[in-house]
mmCIF file of C-alpha atoms in Angstrom:
data_model
loop_
_atom_site.group_PDB
_atom_site.id
_atom_site.type_symbol
_atom_site.label_atom_id
_atom_site.label_comp_id
_atom_site.label_asym_id
_atom_site.label_seq_id
_atom_site.Cartn_x
_atom_site.Cartn_y
_atom_site.Cartn_z
ATOM 1 C CA ASN A 163 6.286 -8.179 17.633
ATOM 2 C CA ALA A 164 8.699 -6.942 14.968
ATOM 3 C CA GLY A 165 6.342 -7.510 12.018
ATOM 4 C CA VAL A 166 7.994 -6.297 8.799
ATOM 5 C CA THR A 167 11.417 -4.710 9.195
ATOM 6 C CA GLN A 168 13.074 -2.675 6.465
ATOM 7 C CA THR A 169 16.614 -1.351 6.414
ATOM 8 C CA PRO A 170 17.946 1.210 5.864
ATOM 9 C CA LYS A 171 15.405 3.953 6.563
ATOM 10 C CA PHE A 172 17.239 6.528 4.457
ATOM 11 C CA GLN A 173 19.817 6.178 1.689
ATOM 12 C CA VAL A 174 21.515 8.475 -0.789
ATOM 13 C CA LEU A 175 23.144 6.894 -3.830
ATOM 14 C CA LYS A 176 25.090 8.246 -6.750
ATOM 15 C CA THR A 177 23.921 7.411 -10.253
ATOM 16 C CA GLY A 178 25.277 4.029 -11.283
ATOM 17 C CA GLN A 179 25.811 2.681 -7.783
ATOM 18 C CA SER A 180 24.164 -0.538 -6.677
ATOM 19 C CA MET A 181 22.594 -1.399 -3.356
ATOM 20 C CA THR A 182 20.250 -3.800 -1.624
ATOM 21 C CA LEU A 183 17.215 -2.836 0.389
ATOM 22 C CA GLN A 184 16.578 -5.383 3.110
ATOM 23 C CA CYS A 185 13.190 -6.693 4.182
ATOM 24 C CA ALA A 186 12.460 -9.296 6.834
ATOM 25 C CA GLN A 187 9.223 -10.532 8.395
ATOM 26 C CA ASP A 188 8.675 -12.739 11.408
ATOM 27 C CA MET A 189 5.038 -13.726 10.823
ATOM 28 C CA ASN A 190 5.734 -16.756 8.634
ATOM 29 C CA HIS A 191 3.863 -15.134 5.750
ATOM 30 C CA GLU A 192 4.125 -16.768 2.349
ATOM 31 C CA TYR A 193 3.460 -13.669 0.303
ATOM 32 C CA MET A 194 5.913 -10.741 0.193
ATOM 33 C CA SER A 195 6.092 -7.755 -2.097
ATOM 34 C CA TRP A 196 7.931 -4.526 -2.843
ATOM 35 C CA TYR A 197 6.225 -1.261 -3.751
ATOM 36 C CA ARG A 198 7.457 2.169 -4.604
ATOM 37 C CA GLN A 199 5.530 5.263 -3.597
ATOM 38 C CA ASP A 200 5.724 8.385 -5.733
ATOM 39 C CA PRO A 201 3.669 11.578 -5.343
ATOM 40 C CA GLY A 202 0.295 11.373 -7.070
ATOM 41 C CA MET A 203 0.829 7.765 -8.162
ATOM 42 C CA GLY A 204 -0.048 5.748 -5.101
ATOM 43 C CA LEU A 205 1.942 2.582 -4.548
ATOM 44 C CA ARG A 206 3.121 0.575 -7.530
ATOM 45 C CA LEU A 207 4.148 -3.045 -7.307
ATOM 46 C CA ILE A 208 7.768 -3.751 -8.263
ATOM 47 C CA HIS A 209 8.196 -7.493 -7.558
ATOM 48 C CA TYR A 210 6.429 -10.052 -5.453
ATOM 49 C CA SER A 211 6.901 -13.545 -4.140
ATOM 50 C CA VAL A 212 4.344 -16.209 -3.247
ATOM 51 C CA GLY A 213 6.832 -18.344 -1.359
ATOM 52 C CA ALA A 214 10.492 -19.203 -0.954
ATOM 53 C CA GLY A 215 12.134 -19.713 -4.339
ATOM 54 C CA ILE A 216 9.248 -18.117 -6.268
ATOM 55 C CA THR A 217 9.269 -14.530 -7.502
ATOM 56 C CA ASP A 218 7.488 -12.618 -10.223
ATOM 57 C CA GLN A 219 7.398 -9.150 -11.718
ATOM 58 C CA GLY A 220 4.929 -6.484 -10.809
ATOM 59 C CA GLU A 221 3.970 -3.308 -12.596
ATOM 60 C CA VAL A 222 7.369 -1.545 -12.572
ATOM 61 C CA PRO A 223 10.156 -4.175 -12.370
ATOM 62 C CA ASN A 224 12.806 -2.611 -14.611
ATOM 63 C CA GLY A 225 16.070 -1.821 -12.834
ATOM 64 C CA TYR A 226 15.297 -4.047 -9.837
ATOM 65 C CA ASN A 227 16.070 -7.643 -8.927
ATOM 66 C CA VAL A 228 14.725 -9.827 -6.144
ATOM 67 C CA SER A 229 15.274 -13.282 -4.736
ATOM 68 C CA ARG A 230 13.531 -15.257 -2.005
ATOM 69 C CA SER A 231 15.801 -17.879 -0.478
ATOM 70 C CA THR A 232 13.930 -18.026 2.846
ATOM 71 C CA THR A 233 10.367 -17.367 3.964
ATOM 72 C CA GLU A 234 11.561 -14.499 6.171
ATOM 73 C CA ASP A 235 13.682 -12.408 3.814
ATOM 74 C CA PHE A 236 12.943 -10.640 0.543
ATOM 75 C CA PRO A 237 15.741 -8.232 -0.476
ATOM 76 C CA LEU A 238 15.381 -5.753 -3.325
ATOM 77 C CA ARG A 239 18.479 -5.018 -5.385
ATOM 78 C CA LEU A 240 19.055 -1.914 -7.449
ATOM 79 C CA LEU A 241 21.561 -2.897 -10.092
ATOM 80 C CA SER A 242 22.637 0.549 -11.352
ATOM 81 C CA ALA A 243 20.786 3.360 -9.628
ATOM 82 C CA ALA A 244 19.166 6.103 -11.692
ATOM 83 C CA PRO A 245 17.555 9.385 -10.573
ATOM 84 C CA SER A 246 14.184 7.965 -11.692
ATOM 85 C CA GLN A 247 14.498 5.464 -8.857
ATOM 86 C CA THR A 248 14.328 8.204 -6.256
ATOM 87 C CA SER A 249 11.297 7.155 -4.258
ATOM 88 C CA VAL A 250 10.021 5.717 -1.015
ATOM 89 C CA TYR A 251 10.117 1.921 -1.018
ATOM 90 C CA PHE A 252 7.803 -0.267 1.030
ATOM 91 C CA CYS A 253 8.016 -3.953 1.698
ATOM 92 C CA ALA A 254 4.851 -5.830 2.639
ATOM 93 C CA SER A 255 3.920 -9.343 3.678
ATOM 94 C CA SER A 256 0.655 -11.228 3.983
ATOM 95 C CA PRO A 257 -0.545 -14.791 4.483
ATOM 96 C CA GLY A 258 -1.643 -14.666 0.828
ATOM 97 C CA GLY A 259 -5.052 -15.054 -0.757
ATOM 98 C CA VAL A 260 -7.712 -12.611 -1.796
ATOM 99 C CA ASN A 261 -9.072 -11.602 1.610
ATOM 100 C CA THR A 262 -5.965 -11.189 3.681
ATOM 101 C CA GLU A 263 -4.454 -8.022 5.098
ATOM 102 C CA ALA A 264 -0.990 -6.883 4.060
ATOM 103 C CA PHE A 265 1.480 -5.702 6.707
ATOM 104 C CA PHE A 266 3.891 -2.978 5.701
ATOM 105 C CA GLY A 267 7.356 -1.985 6.807
ATOM 106 C CA GLN A 268 8.214 1.611 7.724
ATOM 107 C CA GLY A 269 9.703 2.343 4.338
ATOM 108 C CA THR A 270 13.077 3.300 2.874
ATOM 109 C CA ARG A 271 13.501 6.782 1.473
ATOM 110 C CA LEU A 272 15.990 6.537 -1.389
ATOM 111 C CA THR A 273 17.514 9.494 -3.179
ATOM 112 C CA VAL A 274 19.642 8.983 -6.293
ATOM 113 C CA VAL A 275 21.783 11.966 -7.243
ATOM 114 C CA GLY B 200 -6.361 -4.740 -16.090
ATOM 115 C CA ASP B 201 -7.611 -4.097 -12.588
ATOM 116 C CA SER B 202 -7.427 -0.517 -11.342
ATOM 117 C CA VAL B 203 -8.496 1.811 -8.532
ATOM 118 C CA THR B 204 -9.374 5.486 -8.837
ATOM 119 C CA GLN B 205 -9.583 7.831 -5.852
ATOM 120 C CA MET B 206 -10.705 11.401 -5.617
ATOM 121 C CA GLU B 207 -7.964 13.955 -5.935
ATOM 122 C CA GLY B 208 -6.663 15.606 -2.819
ATOM 123 C CA PRO B 209 -5.684 17.244 -0.671
ATOM 124 C CA VAL B 210 -8.858 17.404 1.358
ATOM 125 C CA THR B 211 -8.914 20.019 4.104
ATOM 126 C CA LEU B 212 -11.633 19.893 6.750
ATOM 127 C CA SER B 213 -12.371 21.469 10.085
ATOM 128 C CA GLU B 214 -12.551 19.259 13.144
ATOM 129 C CA GLU B 215 -15.933 17.497 13.534
ATOM 130 C CA ALA B 216 -16.753 17.851 9.826
ATOM 131 C CA PHE B 217 -18.123 14.948 7.775
ATOM 132 C CA LEU B 218 -15.635 13.136 5.557
ATOM 133 C CA THR B 219 -16.173 11.329 2.278
ATOM 134 C CA ILE B 220 -13.319 10.070 0.116
ATOM 135 C CA ASN B 221 -14.537 8.538 -3.131
ATOM 136 C CA CYS B 222 -13.084 5.327 -4.504
ATOM 137 C CA THR B 223 -14.131 3.401 -7.602
ATOM 138 C CA TYR B 224 -12.585 0.289 -9.062
ATOM 139 C CA THR B 225 -12.354 -1.838 -12.169
ATOM 140 C CA ALA B 226 -11.767 -5.524 -11.688
ATOM 141 C CA THR B 227 -12.437 -8.911 -13.192
ATOM 142 C CA GLY B 228 -13.770 -11.474 -10.779
ATOM 143 C CA TYR B 229 -14.630 -10.640 -7.189
ATOM 144 C CA PRO B 230 -11.865 -8.678 -5.491
ATOM 145 C CA SER B 231 -11.649 -7.774 -1.835
ATOM 146 C CA LEU B 232 -11.515 -4.045 -1.130
ATOM 147 C CA PHE B 233 -9.395 -2.232 1.431
ATOM 148 C CA TRP B 234 -8.701 1.166 2.875
ATOM 149 C CA TYR B 235 -5.180 1.719 4.175
ATOM 150 C CA VAL B 236 -3.986 4.765 6.101
ATOM 151 C CA GLN B 237 -0.494 6.243 6.201
ATOM 152 C CA TYR B 238 0.347 8.600 9.047
ATOM 153 C CA PRO B 239 3.282 10.987 8.547
ATOM 154 C CA GLY B 240 6.624 9.183 8.449
ATOM 155 C CA GLU B 241 5.084 5.740 8.801
ATOM 156 C CA GLY B 242 4.212 2.762 6.666
ATOM 157 C CA LEU B 243 0.694 1.829 5.622
ATOM 158 C CA GLN B 244 -1.693 0.124 7.988
ATOM 159 C CA LEU B 245 -5.062 -1.446 7.318
ATOM 160 C CA LEU B 246 -7.996 0.756 8.253
ATOM 161 C CA LEU B 247 -10.865 -1.473 7.108
ATOM 162 C CA LYS B 248 -11.813 -4.044 4.515
ATOM 163 C CA ALA B 249 -14.785 -5.703 2.808
ATOM 164 C CA THR B 250 -14.616 -9.042 1.070
ATOM 165 C CA LYS B 251 -17.917 -9.307 -0.795
ATOM 166 C CA ALA B 252 -20.705 -7.197 -2.229
ATOM 167 C CA ASP B 253 -22.786 -5.218 0.302
ATOM 168 C CA ASP B 254 -20.277 -5.862 3.097
ATOM 169 C CA LYS B 255 -19.577 -2.850 5.290
ATOM 170 C CA GLY B 256 -16.130 -2.470 6.777
ATOM 171 C CA SER B 257 -15.714 -0.243 9.816
ATOM 172 C CA ASN B 258 -12.984 0.818 12.211
ATOM 173 C CA LYS B 259 -12.198 3.866 14.396
ATOM 174 C CA GLY B 260 -15.415 5.589 13.263
ATOM 175 C CA PHE B 261 -14.617 5.109 9.566
ATOM 176 C CA GLU B 262 -16.798 2.965 7.363
ATOM 177 C CA ALA B 263 -17.091 1.922 3.731
ATOM 178 C CA THR B 264 -19.580 -0.285 1.878
ATOM 179 C CA TYR B 265 -18.675 -2.580 -1.009
ATOM 180 C CA ARG B 266 -21.034 -1.561 -3.822
ATOM 181 C CA LYS B 267 -20.779 -3.935 -6.738
ATOM 182 C CA GLU B 268 -23.467 -2.213 -8.803
ATOM 183 C CA THR B 269 -21.549 1.079 -8.790
ATOM 184 C CA THR B 270 -18.072 -0.516 -8.378
ATOM 185 C CA SER B 271 -17.410 1.812 -5.456
ATOM 186 C CA PHE B 272 -15.988 1.684 -1.932
ATOM 187 C CA HIS B 273 -16.284 5.219 -0.576
ATOM 188 C CA LEU B 274 -14.744 6.013 2.815
ATOM 189 C CA GLU B 275 -16.847 8.003 5.294
ATOM 190 C CA LYS B 276 -16.520 9.342 8.807
ATOM 191 C CA GLY B 277 -19.143 11.368 10.589
ATOM 192 C CA SER B 278 -16.856 13.611 12.644
ATOM 193 C CA VAL B 279 -13.151 13.894 11.852
ATOM 194 C CA GLN B 280 -10.441 14.745 14.356
ATOM 195 C CA VAL B 281 -7.056 16.405 13.939
ATOM 196 C CA SER B 282 -5.497 12.997 14.584
ATOM 197 C CA ASP B 283 -7.159 11.665 11.401
ATOM 198 C CA SER B 284 -4.810 13.773 9.289
ATOM 199 C CA ALA B 285 -3.045 11.263 7.047
ATOM 200 C CA VAL B 286 -2.930 9.833 3.530
ATOM 201 C CA TYR B 287 -5.698 7.359 2.733
ATOM 202 C CA PHE B 288 -5.331 4.665 0.076
ATOM 203 C CA CYS B 289 -8.077 2.584 -1.484
ATOM 204 C CA ALA B 290 -6.911 -0.804 -2.743
ATOM 205 C CA LEU B 291 -8.127 -4.114 -4.115
ATOM 206 C CA THR B 292 -6.652 -7.577 -4.295
ATOM 207 C CA SER B 293 -6.003 -8.937 -7.723
ATOM 208 C CA GLY B 294 -6.015 -12.678 -8.280
ATOM 209 C CA ASN B 295 -5.400 -15.465 -5.827
ATOM 210 C CA THR B 296 -1.940 -14.234 -4.868
ATOM 211 C CA GLY B 297 -3.325 -11.326 -2.891
ATOM 212 C CA LYS B 298 -1.492 -8.707 -4.931
ATOM 213 C CA LEU B 299 -2.694 -5.259 -3.984
ATOM 214 C CA ILE B 300 -3.544 -2.574 -6.507
ATOM 215 C CA PHE B 301 -3.681 0.912 -5.000
ATOM 216 C CA GLY B 302 -5.370 4.139 -5.859
ATOM 217 C CA GLN B 303 -3.366 7.351 -5.971
ATOM 218 C CA GLY B 304 -3.922 8.197 -2.311
ATOM 219 C CA THR B 305 -5.838 11.130 -0.826
ATOM 220 C CA THR B 306 -4.227 13.458 1.679
ATOM 221 C CA LEU B 307 -6.552 14.556 4.475
ATOM 222 C CA GLN B 308 -5.725 17.544 6.637
ATOM 223 C CA VAL B 309 -7.981 18.307 9.585
ATOM 224 C CA LYS B 310 -7.677 21.735 11.172
ATOM 225 C CA PRO B 311 -8.689 22.501 14.761
#
């Protein structure tokens, strides 16, 4: 079972460059989300989606865009990378609802220089 | 808004010691509570959960009880092993979408 797959695992960008972090899940989950993990701050929600065609902002959405054209895929786009976006990014999926477990990808370590 | 507060780390213990990691929360409504674990270089995985007051979640020797009166969900293990070394996150679901709100994470290091 692939579960949640993120690519790439590592990336170095120059300030001002753009890129897309890929996330795909094969569990037919409706709910998908992107988090960033920074030391001492836990995981903070960037954007989330409750189904294909529906997205919404999380706690720290500035500088990021998302779209959800299929149930399986939920890419995260950095429009113009900044050093403050250096972080580890995690994609997660779940069936949705209050009691359900979230499944996480392995993460993407992004460095912006 | 909803929030989760965990004890500061890192926590360093000797093998077979007793572990407690404190977690308290603030939430409207009746959230579900979770503990996730992150081993070095990996993503997060669910350790245990509790969905209503007084529920006890347990897994791999870890347990936590949902205490509504003290808004707490402390993680405990009676005898830790070196292999338990990891970062532990307390979390709650916010609203019907299942959005997760995480605490800061607590790093546990277990020495032989």
